[in-house]
Short mmCIF file of C-alpha atoms in Angstrom, two decimals:
data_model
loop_
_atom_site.label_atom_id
_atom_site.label_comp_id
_atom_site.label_asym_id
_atom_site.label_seq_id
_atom_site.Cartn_x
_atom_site.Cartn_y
_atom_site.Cartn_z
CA UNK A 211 173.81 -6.14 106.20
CA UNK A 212 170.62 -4.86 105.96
CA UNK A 213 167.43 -6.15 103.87
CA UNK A 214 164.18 -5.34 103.16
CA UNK A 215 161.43 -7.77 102.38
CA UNK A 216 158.40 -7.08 100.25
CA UNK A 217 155.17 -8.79 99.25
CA UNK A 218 153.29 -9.64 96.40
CA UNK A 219 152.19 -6.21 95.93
CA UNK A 220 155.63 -4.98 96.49
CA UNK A 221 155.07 -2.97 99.55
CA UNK A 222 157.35 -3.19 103.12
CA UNK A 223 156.52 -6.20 105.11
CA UNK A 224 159.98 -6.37 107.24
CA UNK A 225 163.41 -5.03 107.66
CA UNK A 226 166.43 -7.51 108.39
CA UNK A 227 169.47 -6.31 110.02
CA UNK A 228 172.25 -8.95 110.74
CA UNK A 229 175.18 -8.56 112.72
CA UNK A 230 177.22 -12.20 111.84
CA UNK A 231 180.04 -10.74 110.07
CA UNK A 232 182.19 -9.10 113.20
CA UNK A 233 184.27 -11.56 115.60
CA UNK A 234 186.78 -10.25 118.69
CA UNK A 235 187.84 -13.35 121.32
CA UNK A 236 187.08 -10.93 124.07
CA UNK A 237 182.87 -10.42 124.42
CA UNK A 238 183.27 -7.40 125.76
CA UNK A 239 185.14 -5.99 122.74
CA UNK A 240 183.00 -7.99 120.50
CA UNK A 241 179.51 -6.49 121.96
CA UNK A 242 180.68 -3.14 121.82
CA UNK A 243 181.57 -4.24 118.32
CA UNK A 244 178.06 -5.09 117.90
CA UNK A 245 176.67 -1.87 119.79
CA UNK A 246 178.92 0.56 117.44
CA UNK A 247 177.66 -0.86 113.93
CA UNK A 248 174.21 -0.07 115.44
CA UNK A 249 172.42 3.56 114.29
CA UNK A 250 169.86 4.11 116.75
CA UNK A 251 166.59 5.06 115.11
CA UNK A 252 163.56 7.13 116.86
CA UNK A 253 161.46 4.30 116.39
CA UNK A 254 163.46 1.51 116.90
CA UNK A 255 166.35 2.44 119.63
CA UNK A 256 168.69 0.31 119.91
CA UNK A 257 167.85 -2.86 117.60
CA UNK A 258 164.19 -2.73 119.44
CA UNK A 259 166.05 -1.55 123.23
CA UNK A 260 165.33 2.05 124.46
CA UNK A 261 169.11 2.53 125.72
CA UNK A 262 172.50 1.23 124.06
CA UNK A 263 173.25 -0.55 127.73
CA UNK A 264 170.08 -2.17 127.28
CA UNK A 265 170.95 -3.77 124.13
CA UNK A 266 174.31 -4.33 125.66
CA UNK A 267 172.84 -6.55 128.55
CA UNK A 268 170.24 -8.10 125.79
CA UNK A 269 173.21 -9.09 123.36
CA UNK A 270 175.26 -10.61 126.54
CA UNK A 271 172.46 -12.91 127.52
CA UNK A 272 171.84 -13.65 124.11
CA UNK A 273 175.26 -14.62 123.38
CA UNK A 274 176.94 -16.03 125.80
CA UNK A 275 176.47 -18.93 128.81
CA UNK A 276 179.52 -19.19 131.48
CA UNK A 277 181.27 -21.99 129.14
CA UNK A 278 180.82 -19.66 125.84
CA UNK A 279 183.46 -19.63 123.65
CA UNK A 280 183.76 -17.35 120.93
CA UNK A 281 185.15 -18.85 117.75
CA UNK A 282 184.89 -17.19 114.05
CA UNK A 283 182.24 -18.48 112.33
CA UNK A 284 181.16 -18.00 108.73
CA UNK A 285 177.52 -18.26 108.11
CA UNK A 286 176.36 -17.22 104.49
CA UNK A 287 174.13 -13.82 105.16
CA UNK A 288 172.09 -14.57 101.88
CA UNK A 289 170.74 -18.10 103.20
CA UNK A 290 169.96 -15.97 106.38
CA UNK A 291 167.92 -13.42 104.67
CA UNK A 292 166.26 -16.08 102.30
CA UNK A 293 165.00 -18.40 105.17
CA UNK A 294 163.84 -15.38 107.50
CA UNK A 295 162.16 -13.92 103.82
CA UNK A 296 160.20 -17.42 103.30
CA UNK A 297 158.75 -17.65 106.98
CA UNK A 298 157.29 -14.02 106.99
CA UNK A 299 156.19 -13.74 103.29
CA UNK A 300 154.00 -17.11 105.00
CA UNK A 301 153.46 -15.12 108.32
CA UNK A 302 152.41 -12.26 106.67
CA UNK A 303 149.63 -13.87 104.53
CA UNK A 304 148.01 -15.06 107.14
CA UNK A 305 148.20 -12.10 109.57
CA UNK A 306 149.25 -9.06 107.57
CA UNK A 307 150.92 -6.91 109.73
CA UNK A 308 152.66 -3.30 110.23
CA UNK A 309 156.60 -3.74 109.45
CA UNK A 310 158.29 -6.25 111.71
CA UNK A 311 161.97 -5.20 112.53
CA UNK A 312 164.32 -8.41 113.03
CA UNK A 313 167.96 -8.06 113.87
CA UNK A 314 169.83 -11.08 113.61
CA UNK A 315 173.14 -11.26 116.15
CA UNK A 316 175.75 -14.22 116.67
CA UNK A 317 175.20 -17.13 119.51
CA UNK A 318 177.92 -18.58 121.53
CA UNK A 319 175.49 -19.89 123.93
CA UNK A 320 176.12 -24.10 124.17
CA UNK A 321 172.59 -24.30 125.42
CA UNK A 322 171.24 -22.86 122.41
CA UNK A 323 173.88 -25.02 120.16
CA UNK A 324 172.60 -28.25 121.88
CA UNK A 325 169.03 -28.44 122.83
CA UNK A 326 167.25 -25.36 120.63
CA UNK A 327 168.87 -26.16 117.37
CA UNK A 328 171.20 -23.34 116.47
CA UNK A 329 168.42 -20.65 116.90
CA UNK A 330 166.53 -18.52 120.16
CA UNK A 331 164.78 -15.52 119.93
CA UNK A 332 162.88 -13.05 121.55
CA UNK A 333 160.22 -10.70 120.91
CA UNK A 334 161.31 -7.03 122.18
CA UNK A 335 158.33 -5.64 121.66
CA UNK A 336 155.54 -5.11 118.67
CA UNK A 337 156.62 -6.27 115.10
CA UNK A 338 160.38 -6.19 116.50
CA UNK A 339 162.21 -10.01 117.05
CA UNK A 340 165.70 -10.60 118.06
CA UNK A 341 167.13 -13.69 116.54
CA UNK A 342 170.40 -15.68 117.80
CA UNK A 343 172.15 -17.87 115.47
CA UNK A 344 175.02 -20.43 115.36
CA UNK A 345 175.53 -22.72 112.78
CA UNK A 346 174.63 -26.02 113.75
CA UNK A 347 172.97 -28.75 111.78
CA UNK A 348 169.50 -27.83 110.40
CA UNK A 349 169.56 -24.40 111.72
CA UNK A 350 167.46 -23.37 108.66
CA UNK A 351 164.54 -24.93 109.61
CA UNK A 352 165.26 -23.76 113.21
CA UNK A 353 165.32 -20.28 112.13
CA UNK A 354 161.82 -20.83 110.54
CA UNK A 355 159.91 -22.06 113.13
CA UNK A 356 161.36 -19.34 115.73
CA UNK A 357 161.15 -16.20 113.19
CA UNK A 358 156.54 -17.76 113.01
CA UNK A 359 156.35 -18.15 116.58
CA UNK A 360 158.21 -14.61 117.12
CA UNK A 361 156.08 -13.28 114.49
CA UNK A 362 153.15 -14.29 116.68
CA UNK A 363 154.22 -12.29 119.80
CA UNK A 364 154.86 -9.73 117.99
CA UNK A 365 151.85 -9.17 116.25
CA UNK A 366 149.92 -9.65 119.50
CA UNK A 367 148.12 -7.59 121.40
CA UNK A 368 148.27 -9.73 124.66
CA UNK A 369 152.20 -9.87 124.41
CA UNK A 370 153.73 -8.17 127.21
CA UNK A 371 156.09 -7.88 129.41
CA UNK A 372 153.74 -7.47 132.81
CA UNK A 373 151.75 -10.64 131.69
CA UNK A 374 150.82 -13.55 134.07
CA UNK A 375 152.86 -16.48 133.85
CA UNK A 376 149.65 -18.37 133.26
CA UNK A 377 149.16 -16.39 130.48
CA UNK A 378 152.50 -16.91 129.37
CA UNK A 379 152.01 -20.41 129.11
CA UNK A 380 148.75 -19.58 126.32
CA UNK A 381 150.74 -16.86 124.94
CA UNK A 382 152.99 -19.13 124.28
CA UNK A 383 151.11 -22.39 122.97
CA UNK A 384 149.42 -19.73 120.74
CA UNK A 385 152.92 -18.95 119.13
CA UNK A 386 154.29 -22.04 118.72
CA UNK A 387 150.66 -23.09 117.07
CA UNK A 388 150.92 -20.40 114.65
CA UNK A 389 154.29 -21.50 113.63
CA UNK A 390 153.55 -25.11 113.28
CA UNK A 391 150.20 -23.90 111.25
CA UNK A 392 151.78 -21.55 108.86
CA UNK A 393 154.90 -23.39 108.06
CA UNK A 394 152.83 -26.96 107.90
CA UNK A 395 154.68 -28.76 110.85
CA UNK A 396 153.05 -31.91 111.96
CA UNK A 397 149.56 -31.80 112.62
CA UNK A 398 148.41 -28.73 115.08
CA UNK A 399 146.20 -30.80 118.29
CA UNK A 400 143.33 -27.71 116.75
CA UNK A 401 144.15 -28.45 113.04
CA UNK A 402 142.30 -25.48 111.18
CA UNK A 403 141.94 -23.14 113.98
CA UNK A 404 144.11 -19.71 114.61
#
């Protein structure tokens, strides 16, 4: 499924692709699933990777732990889009950016079930965010939060991949800030400042 988001003004302001509606038991057969619904674009690659193995070893990390286990789920694309929609239409007010690109895979990972809510993502690299979902309790408003903070990385000009892991740590206290701020999550420790 693939959706496109627009502003007041009804221009652009992201692209959704989700991948939750394909299921195999074996993950190999099920990524390559995944990696063969994929058009590679000039700009994009592969869902934000240069290479289709890339993508392929992104996907497989994203996915799975060493206790995965696949099972069919069903969750409702719609509610996806219309959560992901809500956070960047508030994203995008405050910083108004170029298009961000999010693709939106299946998570098997127990880790990511347990402790982070349903939801992880990543930033791959400017305005283009990976998101992992399983359906666990509240992950609406876990999809929120992660699709701000990603937002932030990936409107940032600091954000990359040879950065100190000092910086990291700011890099990422700035993100989660900017989530927090734009959504209106508890109360910021710098209330009022971006």
């Amino acid at each position: 499924m693939k959706k496109n988001i627009t502003n007041e003004k009804k221009e652009v302001i992201a692209g959704i692709s989700i991948y939750l509606d394909l299921f195999d038991e074996d993950k190999g057969v099920f990524v390559e699933q995944i990696l063969n619904s994929i058009e590679p674009s000039q700009d994009l690659g592969y869902a934000g990777w240069k290479t289709k193995e890339a993508l392929s070893k992104h996907l497989k990390f994203g996915m799975f732990d060493k206790s995965s286990k696949i099972t069919k789920y069903k969750i409702n694309n719609d509610e996806v889009v219309n959560v992901i929609e809500e956070a960047i239409r508030k994203c995008n007010k405050i910083i108004p950016s170029q298009i961000t690109h999010i693709f939106v895979f299946p998570c098997f990972k127990n880790f990511v079930k347990e402790k982070m809510r349903g939801i992880s993502g990543f930033c791959i690299w400017r305005n283009t965010i990976t998101i992992f979902i399983s359906p666990v309790k509240g992950w609406q408003n876990s999809l929120k939060e992660t699709v701000a903070h990603e937002f932030a990385h990936s409107v940032s000009s600091y954000y990359r991949k040879d950065t100190a892991v000092g910086d990291w740590f700011v890099l990422e206290g700035i993100a989660e800030h900017f989530s927090e701020k734009v959504l209106n999550i508890g109360k910021p420790i710098m209330a009022g400042v971006i």
